[in-house]
XYZ file of C-alpha atoms in Angstrom:
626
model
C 48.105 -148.131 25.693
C 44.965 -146.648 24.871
C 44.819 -142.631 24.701
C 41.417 -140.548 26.434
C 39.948 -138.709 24.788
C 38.340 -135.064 25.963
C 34.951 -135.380 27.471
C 32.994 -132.632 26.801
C 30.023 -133.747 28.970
C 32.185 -133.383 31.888
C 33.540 -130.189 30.845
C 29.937 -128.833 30.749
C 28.691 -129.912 34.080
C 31.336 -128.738 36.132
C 30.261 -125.523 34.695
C 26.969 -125.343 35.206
C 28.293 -126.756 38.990
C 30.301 -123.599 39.369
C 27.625 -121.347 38.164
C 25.244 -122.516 39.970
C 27.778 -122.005 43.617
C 28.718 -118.566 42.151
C 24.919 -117.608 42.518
C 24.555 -119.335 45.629
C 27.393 -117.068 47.204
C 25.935 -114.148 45.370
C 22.255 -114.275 46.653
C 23.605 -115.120 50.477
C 26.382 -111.927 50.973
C 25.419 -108.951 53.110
C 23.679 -106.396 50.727
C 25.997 -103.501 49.724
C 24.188 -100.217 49.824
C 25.178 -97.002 47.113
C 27.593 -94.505 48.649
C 24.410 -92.339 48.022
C 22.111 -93.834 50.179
C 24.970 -94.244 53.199
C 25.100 -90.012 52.826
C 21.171 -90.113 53.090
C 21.281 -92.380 56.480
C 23.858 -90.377 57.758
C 21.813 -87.152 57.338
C 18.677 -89.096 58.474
C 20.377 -90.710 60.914
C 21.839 -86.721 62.183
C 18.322 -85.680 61.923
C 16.685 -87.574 63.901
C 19.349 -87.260 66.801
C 18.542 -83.677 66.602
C 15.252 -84.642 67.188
C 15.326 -86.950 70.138
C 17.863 -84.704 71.546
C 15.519 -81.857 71.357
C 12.469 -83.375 72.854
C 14.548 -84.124 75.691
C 15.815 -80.532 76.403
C 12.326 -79.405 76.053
C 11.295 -81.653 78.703
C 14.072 -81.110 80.398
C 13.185 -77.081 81.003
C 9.756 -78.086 81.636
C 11.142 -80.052 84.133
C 13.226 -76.857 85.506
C 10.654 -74.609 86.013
C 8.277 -76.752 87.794
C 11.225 -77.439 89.956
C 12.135 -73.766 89.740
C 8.280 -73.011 90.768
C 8.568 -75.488 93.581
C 11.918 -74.409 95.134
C 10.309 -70.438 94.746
C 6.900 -71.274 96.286
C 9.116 -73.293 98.984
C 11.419 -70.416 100.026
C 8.609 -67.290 99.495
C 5.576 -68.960 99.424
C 2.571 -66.607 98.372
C 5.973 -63.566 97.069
C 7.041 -66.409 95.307
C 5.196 -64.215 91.886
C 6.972 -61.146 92.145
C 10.033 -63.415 92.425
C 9.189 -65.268 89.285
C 7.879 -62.207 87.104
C 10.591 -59.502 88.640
C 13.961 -58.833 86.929
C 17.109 -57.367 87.671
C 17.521 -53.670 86.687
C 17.641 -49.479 88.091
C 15.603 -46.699 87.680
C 16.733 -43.668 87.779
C 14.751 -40.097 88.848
C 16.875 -36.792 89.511
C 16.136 -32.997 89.450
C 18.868 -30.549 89.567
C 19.885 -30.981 93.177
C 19.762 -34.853 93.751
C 19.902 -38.001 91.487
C 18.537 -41.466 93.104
C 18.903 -44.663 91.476
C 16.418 -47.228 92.557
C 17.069 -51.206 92.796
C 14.469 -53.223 91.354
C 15.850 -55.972 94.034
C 14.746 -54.708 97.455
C 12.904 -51.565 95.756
C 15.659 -49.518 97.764
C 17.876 -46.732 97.203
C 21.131 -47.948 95.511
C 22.869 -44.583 95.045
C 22.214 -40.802 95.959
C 24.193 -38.534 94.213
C 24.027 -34.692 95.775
C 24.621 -32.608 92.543
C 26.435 -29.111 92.874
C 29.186 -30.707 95.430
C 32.055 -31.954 94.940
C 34.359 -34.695 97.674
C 37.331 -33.132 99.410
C 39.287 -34.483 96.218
C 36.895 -33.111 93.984
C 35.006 -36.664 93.523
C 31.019 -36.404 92.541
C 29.480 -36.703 96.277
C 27.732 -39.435 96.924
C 25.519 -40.001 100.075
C 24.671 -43.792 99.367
C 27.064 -46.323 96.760
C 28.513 -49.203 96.313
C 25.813 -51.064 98.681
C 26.927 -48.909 101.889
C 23.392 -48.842 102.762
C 20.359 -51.060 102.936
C 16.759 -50.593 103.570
C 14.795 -53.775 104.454
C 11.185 -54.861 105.615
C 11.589 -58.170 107.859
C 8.245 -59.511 108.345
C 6.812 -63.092 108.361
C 3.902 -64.649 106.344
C 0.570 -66.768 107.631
C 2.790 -69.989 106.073
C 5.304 -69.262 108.966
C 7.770 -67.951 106.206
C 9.962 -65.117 107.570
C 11.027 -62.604 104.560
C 13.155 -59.649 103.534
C 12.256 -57.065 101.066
C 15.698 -56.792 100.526
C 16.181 -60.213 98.751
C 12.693 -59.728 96.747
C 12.003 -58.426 93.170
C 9.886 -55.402 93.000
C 8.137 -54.427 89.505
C 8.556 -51.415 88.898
C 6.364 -48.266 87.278
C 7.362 -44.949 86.344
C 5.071 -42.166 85.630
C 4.649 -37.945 85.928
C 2.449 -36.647 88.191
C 2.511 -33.002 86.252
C 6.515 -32.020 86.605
C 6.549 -34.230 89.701
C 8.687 -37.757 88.751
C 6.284 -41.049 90.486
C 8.074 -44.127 90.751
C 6.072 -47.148 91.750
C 7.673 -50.359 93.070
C 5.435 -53.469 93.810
C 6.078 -56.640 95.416
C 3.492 -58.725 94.103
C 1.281 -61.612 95.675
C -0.792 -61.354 92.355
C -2.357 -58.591 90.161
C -4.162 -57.433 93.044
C -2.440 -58.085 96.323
C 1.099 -56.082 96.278
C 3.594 -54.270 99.049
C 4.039 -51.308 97.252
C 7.233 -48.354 97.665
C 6.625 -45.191 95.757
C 8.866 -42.243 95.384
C 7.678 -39.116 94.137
C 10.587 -36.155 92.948
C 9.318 -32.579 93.003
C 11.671 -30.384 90.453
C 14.372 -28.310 92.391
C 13.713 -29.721 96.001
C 15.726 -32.458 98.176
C 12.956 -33.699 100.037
C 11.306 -36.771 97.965
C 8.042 -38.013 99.103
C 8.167 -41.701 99.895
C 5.533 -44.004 100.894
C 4.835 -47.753 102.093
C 1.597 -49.368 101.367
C 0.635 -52.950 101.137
C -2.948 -53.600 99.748
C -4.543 -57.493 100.313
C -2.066 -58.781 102.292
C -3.781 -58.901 105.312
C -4.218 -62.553 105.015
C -0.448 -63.016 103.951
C 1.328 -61.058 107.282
C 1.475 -63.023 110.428
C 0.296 -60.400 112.548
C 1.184 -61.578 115.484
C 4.379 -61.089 114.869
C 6.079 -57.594 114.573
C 7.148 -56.296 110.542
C 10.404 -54.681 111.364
C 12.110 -51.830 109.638
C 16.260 -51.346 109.216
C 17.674 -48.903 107.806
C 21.405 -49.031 107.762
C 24.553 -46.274 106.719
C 27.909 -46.139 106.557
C 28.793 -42.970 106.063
C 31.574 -42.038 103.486
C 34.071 -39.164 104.409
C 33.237 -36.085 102.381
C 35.850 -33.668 103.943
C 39.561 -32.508 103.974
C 39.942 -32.818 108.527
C 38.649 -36.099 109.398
C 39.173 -35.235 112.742
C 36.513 -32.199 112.825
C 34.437 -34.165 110.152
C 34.449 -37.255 112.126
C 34.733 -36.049 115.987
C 33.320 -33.063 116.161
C 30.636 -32.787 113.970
C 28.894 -36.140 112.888
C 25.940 -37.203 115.338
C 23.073 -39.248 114.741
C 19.935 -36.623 115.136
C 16.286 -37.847 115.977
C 13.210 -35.898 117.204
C 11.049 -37.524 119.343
C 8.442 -36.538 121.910
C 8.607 -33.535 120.106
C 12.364 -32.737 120.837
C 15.762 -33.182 119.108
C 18.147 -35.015 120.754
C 21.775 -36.436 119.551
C 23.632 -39.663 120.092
C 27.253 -39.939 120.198
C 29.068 -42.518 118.618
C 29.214 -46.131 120.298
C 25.395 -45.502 122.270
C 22.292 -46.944 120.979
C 19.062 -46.034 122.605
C 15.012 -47.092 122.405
C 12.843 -44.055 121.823
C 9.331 -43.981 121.282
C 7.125 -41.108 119.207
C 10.323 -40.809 116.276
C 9.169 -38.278 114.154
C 12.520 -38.596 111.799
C 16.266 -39.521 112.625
C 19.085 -37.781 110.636
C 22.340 -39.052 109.951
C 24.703 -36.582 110.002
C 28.129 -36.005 108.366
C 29.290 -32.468 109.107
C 28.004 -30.918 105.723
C 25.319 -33.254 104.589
C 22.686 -35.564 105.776
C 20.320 -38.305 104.909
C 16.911 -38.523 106.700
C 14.059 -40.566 107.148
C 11.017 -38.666 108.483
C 7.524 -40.517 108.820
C 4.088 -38.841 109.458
C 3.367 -41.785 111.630
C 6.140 -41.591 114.619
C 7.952 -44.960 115.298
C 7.318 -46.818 118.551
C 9.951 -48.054 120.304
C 12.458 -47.951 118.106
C 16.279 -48.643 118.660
C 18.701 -46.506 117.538
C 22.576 -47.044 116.824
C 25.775 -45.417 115.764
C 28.902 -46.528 115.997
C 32.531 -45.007 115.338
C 34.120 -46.749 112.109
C 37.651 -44.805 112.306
C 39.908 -46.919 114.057
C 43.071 -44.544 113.319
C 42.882 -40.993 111.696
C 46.056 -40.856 110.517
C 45.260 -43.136 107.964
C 42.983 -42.672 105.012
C 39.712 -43.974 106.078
C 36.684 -44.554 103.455
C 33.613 -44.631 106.223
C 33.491 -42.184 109.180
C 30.220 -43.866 111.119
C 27.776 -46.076 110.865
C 24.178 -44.964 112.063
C 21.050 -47.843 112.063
C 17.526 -47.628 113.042
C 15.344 -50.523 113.962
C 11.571 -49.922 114.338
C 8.553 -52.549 114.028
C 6.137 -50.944 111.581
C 1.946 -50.909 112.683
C -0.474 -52.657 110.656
C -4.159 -50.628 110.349
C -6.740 -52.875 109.331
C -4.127 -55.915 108.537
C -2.254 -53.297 106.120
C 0.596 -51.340 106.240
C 0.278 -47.566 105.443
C 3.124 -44.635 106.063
C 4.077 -41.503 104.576
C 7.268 -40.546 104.772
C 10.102 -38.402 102.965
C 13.714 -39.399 102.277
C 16.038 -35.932 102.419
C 19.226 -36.308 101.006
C 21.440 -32.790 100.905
C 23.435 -30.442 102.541
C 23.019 -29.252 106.046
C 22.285 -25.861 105.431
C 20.659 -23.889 108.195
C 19.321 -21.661 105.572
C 17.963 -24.775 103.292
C 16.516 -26.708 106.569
C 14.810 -23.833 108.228
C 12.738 -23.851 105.245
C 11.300 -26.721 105.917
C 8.498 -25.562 108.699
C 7.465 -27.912 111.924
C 10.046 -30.500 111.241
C 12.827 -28.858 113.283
C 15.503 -30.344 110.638
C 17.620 -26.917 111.488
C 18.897 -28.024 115.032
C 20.674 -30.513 113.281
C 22.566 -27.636 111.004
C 24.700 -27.620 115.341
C 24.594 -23.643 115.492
C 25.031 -24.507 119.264
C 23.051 -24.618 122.348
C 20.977 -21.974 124.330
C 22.765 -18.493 124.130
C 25.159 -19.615 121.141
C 22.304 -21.034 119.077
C 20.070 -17.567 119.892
C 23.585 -15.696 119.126
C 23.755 -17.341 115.121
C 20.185 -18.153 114.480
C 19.367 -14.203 115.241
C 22.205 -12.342 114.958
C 24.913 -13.672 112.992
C 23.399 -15.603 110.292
C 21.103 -12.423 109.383
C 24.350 -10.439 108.788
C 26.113 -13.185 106.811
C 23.200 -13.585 104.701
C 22.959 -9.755 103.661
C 26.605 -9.419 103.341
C 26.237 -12.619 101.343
C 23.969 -10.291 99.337
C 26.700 -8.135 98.301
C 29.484 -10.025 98.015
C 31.046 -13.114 96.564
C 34.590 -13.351 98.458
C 33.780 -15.056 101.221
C 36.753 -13.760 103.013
C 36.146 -10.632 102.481
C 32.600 -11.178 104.002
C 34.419 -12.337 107.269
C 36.545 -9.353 107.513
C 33.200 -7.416 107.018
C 31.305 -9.781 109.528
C 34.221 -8.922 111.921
C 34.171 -5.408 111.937
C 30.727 -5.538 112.253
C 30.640 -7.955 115.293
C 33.740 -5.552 116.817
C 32.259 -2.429 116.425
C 28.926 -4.269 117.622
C 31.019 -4.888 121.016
C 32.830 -1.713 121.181
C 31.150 -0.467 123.922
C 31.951 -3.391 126.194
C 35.836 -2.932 125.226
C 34.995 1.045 126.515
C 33.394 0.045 129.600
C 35.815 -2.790 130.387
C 38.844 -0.029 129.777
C 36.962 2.621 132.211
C 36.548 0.536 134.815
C 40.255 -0.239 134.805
C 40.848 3.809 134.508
C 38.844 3.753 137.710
C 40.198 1.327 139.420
C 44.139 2.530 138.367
C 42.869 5.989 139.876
C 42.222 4.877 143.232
C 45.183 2.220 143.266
C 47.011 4.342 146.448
C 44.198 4.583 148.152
C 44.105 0.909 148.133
C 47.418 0.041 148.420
C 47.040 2.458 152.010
C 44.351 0.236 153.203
C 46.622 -2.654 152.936
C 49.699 -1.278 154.731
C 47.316 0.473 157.268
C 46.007 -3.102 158.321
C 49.019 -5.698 157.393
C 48.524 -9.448 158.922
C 45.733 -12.367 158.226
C 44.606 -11.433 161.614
C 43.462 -7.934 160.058
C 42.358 -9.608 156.446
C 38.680 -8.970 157.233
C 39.088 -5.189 158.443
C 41.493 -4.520 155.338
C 38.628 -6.031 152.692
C 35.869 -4.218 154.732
C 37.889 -0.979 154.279
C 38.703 -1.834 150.578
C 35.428 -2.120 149.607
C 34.903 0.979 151.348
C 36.904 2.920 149.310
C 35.165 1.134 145.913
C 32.022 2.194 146.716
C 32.581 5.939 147.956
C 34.491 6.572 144.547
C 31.799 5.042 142.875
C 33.779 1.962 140.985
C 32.643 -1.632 140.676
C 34.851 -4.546 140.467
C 32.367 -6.305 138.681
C 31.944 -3.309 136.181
C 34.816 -4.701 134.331
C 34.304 -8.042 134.435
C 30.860 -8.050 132.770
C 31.727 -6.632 129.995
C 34.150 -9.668 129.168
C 32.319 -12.037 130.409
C 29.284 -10.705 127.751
C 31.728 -10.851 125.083
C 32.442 -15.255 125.694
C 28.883 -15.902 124.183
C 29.989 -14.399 121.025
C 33.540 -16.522 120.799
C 31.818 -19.658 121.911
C 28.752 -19.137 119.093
C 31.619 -18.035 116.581
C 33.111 -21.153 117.506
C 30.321 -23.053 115.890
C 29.288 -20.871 113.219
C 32.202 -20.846 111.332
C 33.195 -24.437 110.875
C 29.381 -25.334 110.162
C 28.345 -22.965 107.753
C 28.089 -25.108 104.277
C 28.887 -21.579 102.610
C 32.098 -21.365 103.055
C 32.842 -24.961 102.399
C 35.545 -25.197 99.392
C 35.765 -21.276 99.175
C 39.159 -19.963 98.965
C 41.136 -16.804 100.255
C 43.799 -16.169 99.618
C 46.638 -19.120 100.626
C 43.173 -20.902 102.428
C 41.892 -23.470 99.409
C 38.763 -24.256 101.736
C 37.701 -22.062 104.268
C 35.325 -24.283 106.072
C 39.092 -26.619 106.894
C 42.226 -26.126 107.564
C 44.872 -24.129 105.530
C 48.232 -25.629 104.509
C 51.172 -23.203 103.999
C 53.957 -26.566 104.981
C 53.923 -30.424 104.893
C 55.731 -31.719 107.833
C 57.471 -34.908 107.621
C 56.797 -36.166 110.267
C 53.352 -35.652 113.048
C 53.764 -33.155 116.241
C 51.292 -34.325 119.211
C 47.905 -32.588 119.415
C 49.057 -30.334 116.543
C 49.209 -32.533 113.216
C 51.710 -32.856 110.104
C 51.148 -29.596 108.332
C 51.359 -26.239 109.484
C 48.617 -23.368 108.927
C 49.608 -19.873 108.700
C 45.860 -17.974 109.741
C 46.412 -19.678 113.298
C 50.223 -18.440 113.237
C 48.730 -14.989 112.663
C 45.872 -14.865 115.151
C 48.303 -16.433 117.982
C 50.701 -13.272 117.442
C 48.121 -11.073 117.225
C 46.141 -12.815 120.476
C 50.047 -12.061 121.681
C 50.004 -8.721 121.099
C 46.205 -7.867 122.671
C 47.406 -9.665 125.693
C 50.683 -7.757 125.858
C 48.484 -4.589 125.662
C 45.803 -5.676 127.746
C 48.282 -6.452 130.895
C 48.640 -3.270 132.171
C 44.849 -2.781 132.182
C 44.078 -6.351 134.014
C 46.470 -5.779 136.652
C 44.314 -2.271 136.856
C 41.558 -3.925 137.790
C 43.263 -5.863 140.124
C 43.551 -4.758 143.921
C 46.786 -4.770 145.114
C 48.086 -8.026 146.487
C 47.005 -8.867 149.731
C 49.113 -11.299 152.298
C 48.444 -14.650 151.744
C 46.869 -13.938 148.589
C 48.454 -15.145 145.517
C 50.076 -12.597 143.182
C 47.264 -12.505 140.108
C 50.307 -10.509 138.186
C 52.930 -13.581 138.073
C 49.846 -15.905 136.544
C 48.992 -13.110 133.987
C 52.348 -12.767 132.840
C 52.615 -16.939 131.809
C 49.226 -16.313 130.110
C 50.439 -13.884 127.812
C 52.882 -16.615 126.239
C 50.456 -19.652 127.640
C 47.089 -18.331 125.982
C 49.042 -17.856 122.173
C 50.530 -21.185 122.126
C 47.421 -23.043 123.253
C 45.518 -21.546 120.089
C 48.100 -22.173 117.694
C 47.996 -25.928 118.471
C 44.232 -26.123 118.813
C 43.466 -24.294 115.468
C 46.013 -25.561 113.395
C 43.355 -28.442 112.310
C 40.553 -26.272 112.760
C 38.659 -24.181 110.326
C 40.832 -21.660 108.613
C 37.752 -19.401 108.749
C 37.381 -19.114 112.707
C 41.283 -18.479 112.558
C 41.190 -15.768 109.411
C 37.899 -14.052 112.265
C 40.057 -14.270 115.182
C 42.936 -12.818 113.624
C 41.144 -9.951 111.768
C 38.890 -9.371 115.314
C 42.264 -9.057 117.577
C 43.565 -6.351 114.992
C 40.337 -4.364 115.566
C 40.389 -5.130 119.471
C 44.102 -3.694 119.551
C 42.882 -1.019 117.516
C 39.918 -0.197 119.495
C 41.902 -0.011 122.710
C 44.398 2.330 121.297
C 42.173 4.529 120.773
C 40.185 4.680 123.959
C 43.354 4.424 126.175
C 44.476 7.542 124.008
C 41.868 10.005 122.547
C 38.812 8.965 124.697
C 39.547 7.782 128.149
C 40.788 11.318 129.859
C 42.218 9.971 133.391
C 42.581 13.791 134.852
C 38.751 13.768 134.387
C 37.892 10.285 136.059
C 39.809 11.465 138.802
C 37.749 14.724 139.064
C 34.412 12.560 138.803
C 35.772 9.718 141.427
C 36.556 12.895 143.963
C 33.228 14.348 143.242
C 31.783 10.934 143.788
C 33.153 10.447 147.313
C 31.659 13.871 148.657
C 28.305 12.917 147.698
C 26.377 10.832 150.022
C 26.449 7.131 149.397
C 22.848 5.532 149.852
C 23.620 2.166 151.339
C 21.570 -0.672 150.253
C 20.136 -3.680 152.588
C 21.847 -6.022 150.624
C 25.280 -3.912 151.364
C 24.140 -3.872 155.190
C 23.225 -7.061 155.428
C 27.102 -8.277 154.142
C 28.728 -5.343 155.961
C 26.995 -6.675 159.475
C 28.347 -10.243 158.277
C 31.691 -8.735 157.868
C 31.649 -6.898 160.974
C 30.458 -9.927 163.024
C 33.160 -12.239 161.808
C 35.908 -9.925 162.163
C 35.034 -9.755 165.970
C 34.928 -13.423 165.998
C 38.411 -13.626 164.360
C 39.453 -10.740 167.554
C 38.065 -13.389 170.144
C 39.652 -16.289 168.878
C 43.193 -14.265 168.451
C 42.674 -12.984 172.198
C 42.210 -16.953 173.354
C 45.712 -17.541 171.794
């Protein structure tokens, strides 16, 4: 068998075969990049999707504010600048007696702080927070837009105008063409000038439509009594037609010529006067305490509603905002604006009574003096001694009339019966008017002296002087004192009890006790079928006391630390004339002197003497048909 040999010529093509398929693979793979260059893509390839997805942001914003522009110039039309180029912020002016901050949104007042006063619970008082008010301009536009200052952005300015402090708040059409509110502070004073203004937006309001302003309050509860603070002295004031005039709580009435409205609170007010009066405008309170037990944040809301004139297509007012205390002394000051009737010193005599009398002494003792319970002693003893001679007059005609008591009592068992009733008064009056005594001389003098309790009665409790002034137990004279928590509420009398109206019930008691024997003086003695005036003054005597303790235990400890003090004086007074002045030997003397004199009767006296005469001879007749 024959052996092969090795064939290199085989050998060497099958390699050049596989070398030429290894290139073949080689040259036809997928290239294979450097780990380098993959770190390079990726950056590039991060890069540019920063890029594409800026561009699209940037178009996208673009994109927003046209639509932003759109849905603006939809909604305000031609206000539809001031609502792109306004921001949100406050500005802030204040002197020493009042601090307003001023929304840019709605160019309103957003809070009025009255400095120097302090809450009930010693809280900073504030007159406007916490959006409890709101000052608008409704008006609609030429484009049939209807708007609301209150939801627009006003630009704001502020600049001096020497000490004075100008802010300047525009709502803006353009450059040119504004609504403009500007507040002006003067240093030291509550009143701040305020004006509205509109320039080139004659051809923006609708004229034919009305531009309507509201001005809203709810009124925060300042003092300790919510009862006096929210009952009994919170009205809604306005002048118009050139009188001031009050609205009670749940009324609303149109008025036309409003000079300025004042919401009230007791101690402090916020007004709105204009030197344009309002036409027809509409004005509201309403009662927000539902239950005055509980511990209620607003008292009363007060709103006023007036369309607003255009002159020449433009709006133009000056007015003032006053936010402070109402202090008859402070508002007086203010001349031709009448803002004092709201300070409620009472009507017709009472007012007359504390504008001109009582006031004038509290000031000068004011002077003098800083314990202001020691200036109501003083004011007392001024106001007794002041009245004195009524007490004298009152306590001499009851002399006079004890003096001829017999004689009186005579008349009425000389002439017994209803059938004689006529003849016994004829007679009685008789015997009055040869001795010379009146029956009206003693009841003047007490009836003068109801005047002074009644305007009292309103100058204490008003008078911002005394409010938060101690004495001592009293923490606030212008409220009630508190000696005892109760635990538990007594009708008509509350949950605490006050000493000052425990002390001027007894001493009310006492003058009572002593004044009984001189009433019943001054009475003529009971006459059949009359009732017996002596039975109803004795329940008085206990009646009268307990009455004023229950009213005046949630009044002003003030009225009760006057009445109190002035019943001490009054018993004192009468002690003294009953025992070193009134001599009744000697008006017994005069009273017999008086009846031999001549008695010069009038016509008047005739005339009702004739009357008398005639109807007691009608009474005979009609007795003689029985």
């Amino acid at each position: 068998m024959e052996q092969k040999k090795f064939d290199y010529n085989s050998f060497i093509g099958m390699l050049l075969l596989g070398g030429i398929m290894l290139w073949y693979l080689n040259t036809n793979q997928p290239e294979v990049e450097p780990e380098q260059t993959q770190t390079t893509q990726v950056k590039d390839s991060t890069t540019t999707t920063k890029k594409e997805t800026v561009e699209p942001n940037i178009v996208e914003t673009v994109e927003n504010d046209s639509l932003q522009n759109v849905a603006l110039q939809n909604k305000f039309g031609a206000f539809a600048y001031s609502a792109l180029n306004g921001n949100e912020g406050n500005i802030t002016i204040e002197n020493e007696l009042v601090k307003l901050t001023i929304d840019n949104k709605g160019g309103q007042i957003k809070e009025a702080l009255i400095k120097n006063y302090k809450t009930y619970d010693s809280l900073p008082l504030y007159m406007i927070k916490d959006n409890n008010a709101s000052f608008n301009i409704n008006f609609e536009t030429t484009d049939n837009r209807i708007l609301n200052t209150k939801d627009l952005f006003f630009i704001p300015t502020f600049s001096k105008n020497g000490e004075n402090q100008v802010l300047s708040l525009k709502l803006k059409v353009s450059e040119t063409q504004f609504l403009e509110y500007r507040y002006e502070m003067k240093p030291n004073e509550y009143m701040v000038d305020f004006s509205i203004r509109s320039q080139g937006l004659s051809s923006v309001f609708n004229s034919s439509n009305p531009i309507n302003l509201n001005w809203s309050l709810d009124g925060y509860r300042h003092e300790k009594s919510m009862k006096t603070e929210n009952t009994m002295y919170s009205y809604y004031y306005y002048k118009a037609n050139d009188e001031v005039d009050y609205l009670n709580a749940g009324n609303t009435e149109v008025v036309n010529d409003l000079d300025w409205v004042a919401y009230k609170q007791h101690f402090f007010t916020s007004n709105l006067l204009s030197d344009t009066p309002f036409t027809n405008a509409t004005v509201t309170s309403t009662d927000l305490v539902k239950d005055e037990k509980l511990d209620t944040v607003f008292t009363k809301r007060y709103e006023l509603k007036t369309p607003l004139a255009l002159t020449g297509g433009e709006l133009n007012y000056n007015m003032k905002w006053f936010y402070g205390p109402s202090d008859y002394n402070l508002l007086k000051t203010y001349k031709g604006t009448d803002l004092d009737e709201t300070a409620d010193l009472g009507w017709g005599i009472f007012g007359f009574l504390n504008r001109t009398i009582f006031y004038p002494v509290f000031n000068l003792l004011k002077g003098f003096l800083s314990n202001y319970g020691l200036i109501i002693i003083l004011m007392t003893i001024v106001v007794r001694i002041i009245m004195s001679p009524l007490v004298y007059k009152s306590y001499l005609s009851s002399a006079k009339m004890k003096v001829i008591r017999p004689e009186l009592q005579a008349v009425n068992e000389k002439y017994p019966g209803k059938e004689n009733a006529m003849k016994r008064q004829q007679e009685i009056m008789a015997v009055q008017r040869k001795a010379g005594v009146n029956m009206m001389s003693g009841c003047v003098p007490a009836l003068l002296q109801m005047p002074v309790f009644f305007a009292l009665f309103k100058f204490f409790p008003t008078n911002i002087s005394l409010r938060q002034e101690s004495f001592l137990w009293a923490e606030d004279l212008s409220s009630y004192d508190t000696i005892f928590m109760l635990p538990f509420e007594i009708p008509f009398y509350g949950n605490h009890v006050s000493l000052f109206p425990i002390l001027a019930s007894i001493a009310i008691f006492f003058y009572m006790k002593m004044n009984q024997s001189q009433q019943m003086n001054m009475q003529a003695p009971p006459q059949e079928g009359m009732p017996d005036m002596s039975k109803m003054m004795k329940y008085m005597i206990y009646f009268s006391p307990i009455m004023m303790l229950f009213f005046f235990n949630n009044y002003a400890s003030s009225l009760s630390l006057y009445y109190f003090v002035s019943n001490l004086l009054t018993i004192s007074i009468m002690f003294v004339i009953k025992n070193y002045v009134i001599d009744e030997d000697k008006i017994h003397a005069q009273i017999e002197e008086n009846k031999k004199k001549p008695k010069k009767v009038s016509k008047f006296r005739q005339r009702i003497d004739a009357a008398m005469k005639q109807a007691q001879e009608q009474q005979a007749r009609q007795q003689k048909k029985k």
